[in-house]
């Protein structure tokens, strides 16, 4: 039959043969009812570490209260440890019993520390974590400060495929982020700003041979990101993110659609054609149906989605031309048709001023835009990372410490990897 001491240690998850259970009772501390488990901690030392003599005698006990984990935060658990002291009769040094239950000079159990580290992986505030573990927010911050190893300042290797972007963080400042665009999408680095000097100095810390290994770099249309990539990565292909290209096209089309719409009276049929169901104009033509009819309450007639778009485009030739160019580029990008994209970027029709600006911008970055159709890589993974970062900041109501933000990002990414594995 299992002894009471073994049963109590098993229930608490304690593995220390030097602990001997004595009693359990309740204690009120700062108006909170604590469950207290009383243990005696024996000192197994038989040899003095100072003089290496065996003349050790018992020298009383030192009582220490250690905060322990609890399944109910409203009823905290404490351990009252009576640590045995020994005294060397030869050199007069005293030795106090130590346990793996908590670090030396620390009154918080290691299980509480581990619980806090696990909680930091969740999208929760530090105050919430501190309340659930019956510790102060300052203590949680101190544990977070000890997490420097989770975010290495210098890495020795670069990924073969990189993605670059920025996000708004501490004090509304933009921070540079670079991730591995392959595999588990690990974060390569997060820099405190996105200044060119800071980014260049970081990548110059890698050897020329390591930088020459990089094959592709995915980014948005930021011009100095391209300059950095050309300067530091001689063998890398620069890829403009497909989402940013399509976003520019749809934004330009919507601007001109609104401009045409405002030419008509708000009560007119033509105004309703362009005002409502505007999402259909931005959908891929492959998704528009020319068979399934539905009743459009704004037009007061039955139409298919393809007919609904055609009715609006007939109102203006330039709007029709903008739509055709937008659809051609979107289709060739999705199909990775390099030749088709090259033809679509040089339309014969006369375009609106808004769409013409976008086309000229794409012409200026023609090589990198064509790479978007040639390669499979894009900024989707880094945009997902940015969304994760925004959620962390929203939950925490912002950060004042850049290091704390970086540590929480790495902790959160660890939790997402665990979910992907399971």
JSON list of N, CA and C in Angstrom, two decimals, residues 177-250:
[
{"chain": "A", "resi": 177, "resn": "UNK", "atom": "N", "xyz": [10.68, 42.95, -40.20]},
{"chain": "A", "resi": 177, "resn": "UNK", "atom": "CA", "xyz": [10.59, 41.52, -39.90]},
{"chain": "A", "resi": 177, "resn": "UNK", "atom": "C", "xyz": [10.97, 40.74, -41.15]},
{"chain": "A", "resi": 178, "resn": "UNK", "atom": "N", "xyz": [11.74, 39.69, -40.95]},
{"chain": "A", "resi": 178, "resn": "UNK", "atom": "CA", "xyz": [12.17, 38.81, -42.04]},
{"chain": "A", "resi": 178, "resn": "UNK", "atom": "C", "xyz": [11.96, 37.37, -41.58]},
{"chain": "A", "resi": 179, "resn": "UNK", "atom": "N", "xyz": [11.34, 36.56, -42.44]},
{"chain": "A", "resi": 179, "resn": "UNK", "atom": "CA", "xyz": [11.04, 35.17, -42.07]},
{"chain": "A", "resi": 179, "resn": "UNK", "atom": "C", "xyz": [11.56, 34.22, -43.13]},
{"chain": "A", "resi": 180, "resn": "UNK", "atom": "N", "xyz": [11.63, 32.97, -42.73]},
{"chain": "A", "resi": 180, "resn": "UNK", "atom": "CA", "xyz": [11.95, 31.88, -43.65]},
{"chain": "A", "resi": 180, "resn": "UNK", "atom": "C", "xyz": [10.70, 31.58, -44.46]},
{"chain": "A", "resi": 181, "resn": "UNK", "atom": "N", "xyz": [10.80, 31.66, -45.78]},
{"chain": "A", "resi": 181, "resn": "UNK", "atom": "CA", "xyz": [9.64, 31.45, -46.64]},
{"chain": "A", "resi": 181, "resn": "UNK", "atom": "C", "xyz": [9.45, 29.99, -47.01]},
{"chain": "A", "resi": 182, "resn": "UNK", "atom": "N", "xyz": [10.19, 29.11, -46.37]},
{"chain": "A", "resi": 182, "resn": "UNK", "atom": "CA", "xyz": [10.08, 27.66, -46.58]},
{"chain": "A", "resi": 182, "resn": "UNK", "atom": "C", "xyz": [9.84, 26.98, -45.24]},
{"chain": "A", "resi": 183, "resn": "UNK", "atom": "N", "xyz": [9.44, 25.71, -45.30]},
{"chain": "A", "resi": 183, "resn": "UNK", "atom": "CA", "xyz": [9.36, 24.90, -44.10]},
{"chain": "A", "resi": 183, "resn": "UNK", "atom": "C", "xyz": [8.36, 25.41, -43.09]},
{"chain": "A", "resi": 184, "resn": "UNK", "atom": "N", "xyz": [8.84, 25.65, -41.85]},
{"chain": "A", "resi": 184, "resn": "UNK", "atom": "CA", "xyz": [7.97, 26.07, -40.75]},
{"chain": "A", "resi": 184, "resn": "UNK", "atom": "C", "xyz": [7.81, 27.58, -40.66]},
{"chain": "A", "resi": 185, "resn": "UNK", "atom": "N", "xyz": [8.36, 28.31, -41.61]},
{"chain": "A", "resi": 185, "resn": "UNK", "atom": "CA", "xyz": [8.25, 29.78, -41.64]},
{"chain": "A", "resi": 185, "resn": "UNK", "atom": "C", "xyz": [8.78, 30.41, -40.36]},
{"chain": "A", "resi": 186, "resn": "UNK", "atom": "N", "xyz": [9.96, 29.98, -39.94]},
{"chain": "A", "resi": 186, "resn": "UNK", "atom": "CA", "xyz": [10.58, 30.54, -38.75]},
{"chain": "A", "resi": 186, "resn": "UNK", "atom": "C", "xyz": [10.95, 32.00, -38.97]},
{"chain": "A", "resi": 187, "resn": "UNK", "atom": "N", "xyz": [10.93, 32.76, -37.89]},
{"chain": "A", "resi": 187, "resn": "UNK", "atom": "CA", "xyz": [11.31, 34.17, -37.96]},
{"chain": "A", "resi": 187, "resn": "UNK", "atom": "C", "xyz": [12.82, 34.27, -38.05]},
{"chain": "A", "resi": 188, "resn": "UNK", "atom": "N", "xyz": [13.31, 34.93, -39.07]},
{"chain": "A", "resi": 188, "resn": "UNK", "atom": "CA", "xyz": [14.75, 35.14, -39.22]},
{"chain": "A", "resi": 188, "resn": "UNK", "atom": "C", "xyz": [15.23, 36.22, -38.27]},
{"chain": "A", "resi": 189, "resn": "UNK", "atom": "N", "xyz": [14.53, 37.34, -38.26]},
{"chain": "A", "resi": 189, "resn": "UNK", "atom": "CA", "xyz": [14.88, 38.44, -37.34]},
{"chain": "A", "resi": 189, "resn": "UNK", "atom": "C", "xyz": [13.73, 39.42, -37.24]},
{"chain": "A", "resi": 190, "resn": "UNK", "atom": "N", "xyz": [13.70, 40.14, -36.13]},
{"chain": "A", "resi": 190, "resn": "UNK", "atom": "CA", "xyz": [12.82, 41.29, -35.94]},
{"chain": "A", "resi": 190, "resn": "UNK", "atom": "C", "xyz": [13.70, 42.43, -35.47]},
{"chain": "A", "resi": 191, "resn": "UNK", "atom": "N", "xyz": [13.77, 43.49, -36.25]},
{"chain": "A", "resi": 191, "resn": "UNK", "atom": "CA", "xyz": [14.65, 44.62, -35.93]},
{"chain": "A", "resi": 191, "resn": "UNK", "atom": "C", "xyz": [13.84, 45.76, -35.33]},
{"chain": "A", "resi": 192, "resn": "UNK", "atom": "N", "xyz": [14.45, 46.59, -34.49]},
{"chain": "A", "resi": 192, "resn": "UNK", "atom": "CA", "xyz": [13.71, 47.66, -33.80]},
{"chain": "A", "resi": 192, "resn": "UNK", "atom": "C", "xyz": [13.20, 48.77, -34.72]},
{"chain": "A", "resi": 193, "resn": "UNK", "atom": "N", "xyz": [13.70, 48.86, -35.93]},
{"chain": "A", "resi": 193, "resn": "UNK", "atom": "CA", "xyz": [13.20, 49.84, -36.89]},
{"chain": "A", "resi": 193, "resn": "UNK", "atom": "C", "xyz": [13.39, 49.27, -38.29]},
{"chain": "A", "resi": 194, "resn": "UNK", "atom": "N", "xyz": [12.97, 50.02, -39.29]},
{"chain": "A", "resi": 194, "resn": "UNK", "atom": "CA", "xyz": [13.13, 49.54, -40.67]},
{"chain": "A", "resi": 194, "resn": "UNK", "atom": "C", "xyz": [14.05, 50.47, -41.47]},
{"chain": "A", "resi": 195, "resn": "UNK", "atom": "N", "xyz": [14.94, 51.17, -40.78]},
{"chain": "A", "resi": 195, "resn": "UNK", "atom": "CA", "xyz": [15.89, 52.03, -41.48]},
{"chain": "A", "resi": 195, "resn": "UNK", "atom": "C", "xyz": [16.86, 51.18, -42.29]},
{"chain": "A", "resi": 196, "resn": "UNK", "atom": "N", "xyz": [17.27, 51.72, -43.42]},
{"chain": "A", "resi": 196, "resn": "UNK", "atom": "CA", "xyz": [18.16, 50.98, -44.32]},
{"chain": "A", "resi": 196, "resn": "UNK", "atom": "C", "xyz": [19.46, 50.60, -43.62]},
{"chain": "A", "resi": 197, "resn": "UNK", "atom": "N", "xyz": [20.01, 51.50, -42.84]},
{"chain": "A", "resi": 197, "resn": "UNK", "atom": "CA", "xyz": [21.28, 51.24, -42.16]},
{"chain": "A", "resi": 197, "resn": "UNK", "atom": "C", "xyz": [21.14, 50.05, -41.21]},
{"chain": "A", "resi": 198, "resn": "UNK", "atom": "N", "xyz": [20.04, 49.99, -40.47]},
{"chain": "A", "resi": 198, "resn": "UNK", "atom": "CA", "xyz": [19.83, 48.89, -39.52]},
{"chain": "A", "resi": 198, "resn": "UNK", "atom": "C", "xyz": [19.72, 47.56, -40.24]},
{"chain": "A", "resi": 199, "resn": "UNK", "atom": "N", "xyz": [18.96, 47.54, -41.33]},
{"chain": "A", "resi": 199, "resn": "UNK", "atom": "CA", "xyz": [18.75, 46.29, -42.07]},
{"chain": "A", "resi": 199, "resn": "UNK", "atom": "C", "xyz": [20.06, 45.83, -42.72]},
{"chain": "A", "resi": 200, "resn": "UNK", "atom": "N", "xyz": [20.78, 46.77, -43.33]},
{"chain": "A", "resi": 200, "resn": "UNK", "atom": "CA", "xyz": [22.04, 46.42, -43.99]},
{"chain": "A", "resi": 200, "resn": "UNK", "atom": "C", "xyz": [23.05, 45.89, -42.98]},
{"chain": "A", "resi": 201, "resn": "UNK", "atom": "N", "xyz": [23.16, 46.55, -41.83]},
{"chain": "A", "resi": 201, "resn": "UNK", "atom": "CA", "xyz": [24.12, 46.10, -40.82]},
{"chain": "A", "resi": 201, "resn": "UNK", "atom": "C", "xyz": [23.80, 44.69, -40.32]},
{"chain": "A", "resi": 202, "resn": "UNK", "atom": "N", "xyz": [22.51, 44.38, -40.23]},
{"chain": "A", "resi": 202, "resn": "UNK", "atom": "CA", "xyz": [22.15, 43.03, -39.79]},
{"chain": "A", "resi": 202, "resn": "UNK", "atom": "C", "xyz": [22.59, 41.99, -40.81]},
{"chain": "A", "resi": 203, "resn": "UNK", "atom": "N", "xyz": [22.28, 42.19, -42.07]},
{"chain": "A", "resi": 203, "resn": "UNK", "atom": "CA", "xyz": [22.61, 41.18, -43.07]},
{"chain": "A", "resi": 203, "resn": "UNK", "atom": "C", "xyz": [24.10, 41.14, -43.37]},
{"chain": "A", "resi": 204, "resn": "UNK", "atom": "N", "xyz": [24.82, 42.24, -43.11]},
{"chain": "A", "resi": 204, "resn": "UNK", "atom": "CA", "xyz": [26.27, 42.21, -43.29]},
{"chain": "A", "resi": 204, "resn": "UNK", "atom": "C", "xyz": [26.96, 41.38, -42.22]},
{"chain": "A", "resi": 205, "resn": "UNK", "atom": "N", "xyz": [26.24, 41.04, -41.15]},
{"chain": "A", "resi": 205, "resn": "UNK", "atom": "CA", "xyz": [26.83, 40.18, -40.13]},
{"chain": "A", "resi": 205, "resn": "UNK", "atom": "C", "xyz": [27.01, 38.75, -40.64]},
{"chain": "A", "resi": 206, "resn": "UNK", "atom": "N", "xyz": [26.36, 38.42, -41.76]},
{"chain": "A", "resi": 206, "resn": "UNK", "atom": "CA", "xyz": [26.53, 37.11, -42.38]},
{"chain": "A", "resi": 206, "resn": "UNK", "atom": "C", "xyz": [27.64, 37.19, -43.43]},
{"chain": "A", "resi": 207, "resn": "UNK", "atom": "N", "xyz": [28.30, 36.10, -43.64]},
{"chain": "A", "resi": 207, "resn": "UNK", "atom": "CA", "xyz": [29.40, 36.05, -44.61]},
{"chain": "A", "resi": 207, "resn": "UNK", "atom": "C", "xyz": [28.87, 36.20, -46.03]},
{"chain": "A", "resi": 208, "resn": "UNK", "atom": "N", "xyz": [29.69, 36.65, -46.96]},
{"chain": "A", "resi": 208, "resn": "UNK", "atom": "CA", "xyz": [29.26, 36.74, -48.37]},
{"chain": "A", "resi": 208, "resn": "UNK", "atom": "C", "xyz": [28.82, 35.39, -48.93]},
{"chain": "A", "resi": 209, "resn": "UNK", "atom": "N", "xyz": [29.47, 34.32, -48.49]},
{"chain": "A", "resi": 209, "resn": "UNK", "atom": "CA", "xyz": [29.08, 32.99, -48.97]},
{"chain": "A", "resi": 209, "resn": "UNK", "atom": "C", "xyz": [27.67, 32.63, -48.49]},
{"chain": "A", "resi": 210, "resn": "UNK", "atom": "N", "xyz": [27.35, 33.00, -47.24]},
{"chain": "A", "resi": 210, "resn": "UNK", "atom": "CA", "xyz": [26.03, 32.70, -46.71]},
{"chain": "A", "resi": 210, "resn": "UNK", "atom": "C", "xyz": [24.96, 33.51, -47.42]},
{"chain": "A", "resi": 211, "resn": "UNK", "atom": "N", "xyz": [25.25, 34.78, -47.70]},
{"chain": "A", "resi": 211, "resn": "UNK", "atom": "CA", "xyz": [24.28, 35.62, -48.42]},
{"chain": "A", "resi": 211, "resn": "UNK", "atom": "C", "xyz": [24.12, 35.19, -49.87]},
{"chain": "A", "resi": 212, "resn": "UNK", "atom": "N", "xyz": [25.16, 34.60, -50.44]},
{"chain": "A", "resi": 212, "resn": "UNK", "atom": "CA", "xyz": [25.08, 34.13, -51.83]},
{"chain": "A", "resi": 212, "resn": "UNK", "atom": "C", "xyz": [24.19, 32.90, -51.96]},
{"chain": "A", "resi": 213, "resn": "UNK", "atom": "N", "xyz": [23.90, 32.23, -50.84]},
{"chain": "A", "resi": 213, "resn": "UNK", "atom": "CA", "xyz": [23.03, 31.05, -50.88]},
{"chain": "A", "resi": 213, "resn": "UNK", "atom": "C", "xyz": [21.56, 31.40, -51.08]},
{"chain": "A", "resi": 214, "resn": "UNK", "atom": "N", "xyz": [21.18, 32.64, -50.76]},
{"chain": "A", "resi": 214, "resn": "UNK", "atom": "CA", "xyz": [19.77, 33.04, -50.84]},
{"chain": "A", "resi": 214, "resn": "UNK", "atom": "C", "xyz": [19.33, 33.05, -52.31]},
{"chain": "A", "resi": 215, "resn": "UNK", "atom": "N", "xyz": [18.22, 32.36, -52.59]},
{"chain": "A", "resi": 215, "resn": "UNK", "atom": "CA", "xyz": [17.74, 32.23, -53.96]},
{"chain": "A", "resi": 215, "resn": "UNK", "atom": "C", "xyz": [16.61, 33.20, -54.29]},
{"chain": "A", "resi": 216, "resn": "UNK", "atom": "N", "xyz": [15.66, 33.39, -53.37]},
{"chain": "A", "resi": 216, "resn": "UNK", "atom": "CA", "xyz": [14.52, 34.27, -53.63]},
{"chain": "A", "resi": 216, "resn": "UNK", "atom": "C", "xyz": [14.25, 35.13, -52.42]},
{"chain": "A", "resi": 217, "resn": "UNK", "atom": "N", "xyz": [13.77, 36.34, -52.66]},
{"chain": "A", "resi": 217, "resn": "UNK", "atom": "CA", "xyz": [13.34, 37.26, -51.61]},
{"chain": "A", "resi": 217, "resn": "UNK", "atom": "C", "xyz": [12.00, 37.83, -52.02]},
{"chain": "A", "resi": 218, "resn": "UNK", "atom": "N", "xyz": [10.98, 37.54, -51.24]},
{"chain": "A", "resi": 218, "resn": "UNK", "atom": "CA", "xyz": [9.64, 38.03, -51.51]},
{"chain": "A", "resi": 218, "resn": "UNK", "atom": "C", "xyz": [9.39, 39.29, -50.70]},
{"chain": "A", "resi": 219, "resn": "UNK", "atom": "N", "xyz": [8.79, 40.31, -51.34]},
{"chain": "A", "resi": 219, "resn": "UNK", "atom": "CA", "xyz": [8.58, 41.60, -50.68]},
{"chain": "A", "resi": 219, "resn": "UNK", "atom": "C", "xyz": [7.45, 42.34, -51.35]},
{"chain": "A", "resi": 220, "resn": "UNK", "atom": "N", "xyz": [7.10, 43.49, -50.77]},
{"chain": "A", "resi": 220, "resn": "UNK", "atom": "CA", "xyz": [6.14, 44.37, -51.44]},
{"chain": "A", "resi": 220, "resn": "UNK", "atom": "C", "xyz": [6.90, 45.31, -52.35]},
{"chain": "A", "resi": 221, "resn": "UNK", "atom": "N", "xyz": [6.26, 46.41, -52.76]},
{"chain": "A", "resi": 221, "resn": "UNK", "atom": "CA", "xyz": [6.87, 47.33, -53.72]},
{"chain": "A", "resi": 221, "resn": "UNK", "atom": "C", "xyz": [7.75, 48.38, -53.06]},
{"chain": "A", "resi": 222, "resn": "UNK", "atom": "N", "xyz": [8.22, 48.12, -51.86]},
{"chain": "A", "resi": 222, "resn": "UNK", "atom": "CA", "xyz": [9.11, 49.05, -51.17]},
{"chain": "A", "resi": 222, "resn": "UNK", "atom": "C", "xyz": [10.44, 49.13, -51.94]},
{"chain": "A", "resi": 223, "resn": "UNK", "atom": "N", "xyz": [10.80, 50.32, -52.39]},
{"chain": "A", "resi": 223, "resn": "UNK", "atom": "CA", "xyz": [11.94, 50.47, -53.29]},
{"chain": "A", "resi": 223, "resn": "UNK", "atom": "C", "xyz": [13.27, 50.17, -52.60]},
{"chain": "A", "resi": 224, "resn": "UNK", "atom": "N", "xyz": [13.44, 50.58, -51.34]},
{"chain": "A", "resi": 224, "resn": "UNK", "atom": "CA", "xyz": [14.75, 50.36, -50.75]},
{"chain": "A", "resi": 224, "resn": "UNK", "atom": "C", "xyz": [14.93, 48.93, -50.25]},
{"chain": "A", "resi": 225, "resn": "UNK", "atom": "N", "xyz": [13.85, 48.16, -50.09]},
{"chain": "A", "resi": 225, "resn": "UNK", "atom": "CA", "xyz": [14.02, 46.73, -49.89]},
{"chain": "A", "resi": 225, "resn": "UNK", "atom": "C", "xyz": [14.66, 46.09, -51.12]},
{"chain": "A", "resi": 226, "resn": "UNK", "atom": "N", "xyz": [14.22, 46.54, -52.30]},
{"chain": "A", "resi": 226, "resn": "UNK", "atom": "CA", "xyz": [14.81, 46.02, -53.54]},
{"chain": "A", "resi": 226, "resn": "UNK", "atom": "C", "xyz": [16.29, 46.41, -53.64]},
{"chain": "A", "resi": 227, "resn": "UNK", "atom": "N", "xyz": [16.61, 47.63, -53.24]},
{"chain": "A", "resi": 227, "resn": "UNK", "atom": "CA", "xyz": [18.00, 48.08, -53.28]},
{"chain": "A", "resi": 227, "resn": "UNK", "atom": "C", "xyz": [18.88, 47.25, -52.34]},
{"chain": "A", "resi": 228, "resn": "UNK", "atom": "N", "xyz": [18.36, 46.96, -51.16]},
{"chain": "A", "resi": 228, "resn": "UNK", "atom": "CA", "xyz": [19.10, 46.14, -50.20]},
{"chain": "A", "resi": 228, "resn": "UNK", "atom": "C", "xyz": [19.30, 44.74, -50.75]},
{"chain": "A", "resi": 229, "resn": "UNK", "atom": "N", "xyz": [18.25, 44.18, -51.35]},
{"chain": "A", "resi": 229, "resn": "UNK", "atom": "CA", "xyz": [18.35, 42.82, -51.88]},
{"chain": "A", "resi": 229, "resn": "UNK", "atom": "C", "xyz": [19.36, 42.74, -53.02]},
{"chain": "A", "resi": 230, "resn": "UNK", "atom": "N", "xyz": [19.37, 43.73, -53.90]},
{"chain": "A", "resi": 230, "resn": "UNK", "atom": "CA", "xyz": [20.32, 43.72, -55.01]},
{"chain": "A", "resi": 230, "resn": "UNK", "atom": "C", "xyz": [21.76, 43.88, -54.51]},
{"chain": "A", "resi": 231, "resn": "UNK", "atom": "N", "xyz": [21.91, 44.67, -53.46]},
{"chain": "A", "resi": 231, "resn": "UNK", "atom": "CA", "xyz": [23.26, 44.97, -52.96]},
{"chain": "A", "resi": 231, "resn": "UNK", "atom": "C", "xyz": [23.86, 43.81, -52.18]},
{"chain": "A", "resi": 232, "resn": "UNK", "atom": "N", "xyz": [23.03, 43.13, -51.35]},
{"chain": "A", "resi": 232, "resn": "UNK", "atom": "CA", "xyz": [23.56, 42.15, -50.41]},
{"chain": "A", "resi": 232, "resn": "UNK", "atom": "C", "xyz": [23.38, 40.70, -50.85]},
{"chain": "A", "resi": 233, "resn": "UNK", "atom": "N", "xyz": [22.45, 40.46, -51.75]},
{"chain": "A", "resi": 233, "resn": "UNK", "atom": "CA", "xyz": [22.16, 39.08, -52.16]},
{"chain": "A", "resi": 233, "resn": "UNK", "atom": "C", "xyz": [22.33, 38.96, -53.67]},
{"chain": "A", "resi": 234, "resn": "UNK", "atom": "N", "xyz": [23.54, 38.69, -54.13]},
{"chain": "A", "resi": 234, "resn": "UNK", "atom": "CA", "xyz": [23.83, 38.73, -55.57]},
{"chain": "A", "resi": 234, "resn": "UNK", "atom": "C", "xyz": [23.10, 37.67, -56.38]},
{"chain": "A", "resi": 235, "resn": "UNK", "atom": "N", "xyz": [22.76, 36.54, -55.77]},
{"chain": "A", "resi": 235, "resn": "UNK", "atom": "CA", "xyz": [22.13, 35.45, -56.53]},
{"chain": "A", "resi": 235, "resn": "UNK", "atom": "C", "xyz": [20.64, 35.33, -56.28]},
{"chain": "A", "resi": 236, "resn": "UNK", "atom": "N", "xyz": [20.05, 36.28, -55.58]},
{"chain": "A", "resi": 236, "resn": "UNK", "atom": "CA", "xyz": [18.64, 36.17, -55.20]},
{"chain": "A", "resi": 236, "resn": "UNK", "atom": "C", "xyz": [17.74, 36.79, -56.26]},
{"chain": "A", "resi": 237, "resn": "UNK", "atom": "N", "xyz": [16.62, 36.12, -56.50]},
{"chain": "A", "resi": 237, "resn": "UNK", "atom": "CA", "xyz": [15.57, 36.65, -57.37]},
{"chain": "A", "resi": 237, "resn": "UNK", "atom": "C", "xyz": [14.56, 37.40, -56.51]},
{"chain": "A", "resi": 238, "resn": "UNK", "atom": "N", "xyz": [14.28, 38.65, -56.87]},
{"chain": "A", "resi": 238, "resn": "UNK", "atom": "CA", "xyz": [13.32, 39.46, -56.12]},
{"chain": "A", "resi": 238, "resn": "UNK", "atom": "C", "xyz": [11.92, 39.20, -56.65]},
{"chain": "A", "resi": 239, "resn": "UNK", "atom": "N", "xyz": [10.99, 38.91, -55.75]},
{"chain": "A", "resi": 239, "resn": "UNK", "atom": "CA", "xyz": [9.62, 38.58, -56.13]},
{"chain": "A", "resi": 239, "resn": "UNK", "atom": "C", "xyz": [8.68, 39.61, -55.48]},
{"chain": "A", "resi": 240, "resn": "UNK", "atom": "N", "xyz": [7.91, 40.29, -56.32]},
{"chain": "A", "resi": 240, "resn": "UNK", "atom": "CA", "xyz": [6.88, 41.19, -55.81]},
{"chain": "A", "resi": 240, "resn": "UNK", "atom": "C", "xyz": [5.67, 40.34, -55.42]},
{"chain": "A", "resi": 241, "resn": "UNK", "atom": "N", "xyz": [5.17, 40.55, -54.23]},
{"chain": "A", "resi": 241, "resn": "UNK", "atom": "CA", "xyz": [4.06, 39.75, -53.73]},
{"chain": "A", "resi": 241, "resn": "UNK", "atom": "C", "xyz": [2.83, 39.90, -54.61]},
{"chain": "A", "resi": 242, "resn": "UNK", "atom": "N", "xyz": [2.21, 38.79, -54.97]},
{"chain": "A", "resi": 242, "resn": "UNK", "atom": "CA", "xyz": [1.04, 38.81, -55.84]},
{"chain": "A", "resi": 242, "resn": "UNK", "atom": "C", "xyz": [-0.13, 39.54, -55.21]},
{"chain": "A", "resi": 243, "resn": "UNK", "atom": "N", "xyz": [-0.28, 39.42, -53.90]},
{"chain": "A", "resi": 243, "resn": "UNK", "atom": "CA", "xyz": [-1.39, 40.10, -53.23]},
{"chain": "A", "resi": 243, "resn": "UNK", "atom": "C", "xyz": [-1.28, 41.61, -53.39]},
{"chain": "A", "resi": 244, "resn": "UNK", "atom": "N", "xyz": [-0.07, 42.15, -53.28]},
{"chain": "A", "resi": 244, "resn": "UNK", "atom": "CA", "xyz": [0.10, 43.59, -53.40]},
{"chain": "A", "resi": 244, "resn": "UNK", "atom": "C", "xyz": [-0.18, 44.06, -54.83]},
{"chain": "A", "resi": 245, "resn": "UNK", "atom": "N", "xyz": [0.16, 43.25, -55.81]},
{"chain": "A", "resi": 245, "resn": "UNK", "atom": "CA", "xyz": [-0.14, 43.61, -57.20]},
{"chain": "A", "resi": 245, "resn": "UNK", "atom": "C", "xyz": [-1.64, 43.66, -57.41]},
{"chain": "A", "resi": 246, "resn": "UNK", "atom": "N", "xyz": [-2.35, 42.62, -56.97]},
{"chain": "A", "resi": 246, "resn": "UNK", "atom": "CA", "xyz": [-3.81, 42.57, -57.14]},
{"chain": "A", "resi": 246, "resn": "UNK", "atom": "C", "xyz": [-4.47, 43.67, -56.33]},
{"chain": "A", "resi": 247, "resn": "UNK", "atom": "N", "xyz": [-3.94, 43.96, -55.14]},
{"chain": "A", "resi": 247, "resn": "UNK", "atom": "CA", "xyz": [-4.51, 45.03, -54.31]},
{"chain": "A", "resi": 247, "resn": "UNK", "atom": "C", "xyz": [-4.40, 46.38, -55.00]},
{"chain": "A", "resi": 248, "resn": "UNK", "atom": "N", "xyz": [-3.28, 46.65, -55.65]},
{"chain": "A", "resi": 248, "resn": "UNK", "atom": "CA", "xyz": [-3.13, 47.90, -56.39]},
{"chain": "A", "resi": 248, "resn": "UNK", "atom": "C", "xyz": [-4.12, 47.99, -57.54]},
{"chain": "A", "resi": 249, "resn": "UNK", "atom": "N", "xyz": [-4.32, 46.90, -58.25]},
{"chain": "A", "resi": 249, "resn": "UNK", "atom": "CA", "xyz": [-5.24, 46.89, -59.38]},
{"chain": "A", "resi": 249, "resn": "UNK", "atom": "C", "xyz": [-6.68, 47.10, -58.93]},
{"chain": "A", "resi": 250, "resn": "UNK", "atom": "N", "xyz": [-7.10, 46.39, -57.92]},
{"chain": "A", "resi": 250, "resn": "UNK", "atom": "CA", "xyz": [-8.48, 46.51, -57.45]},
{"chain": "A", "resi": 250, "resn": "UNK", "atom": "C", "xyz": [-8.75, 47.89, -56.85]}
]
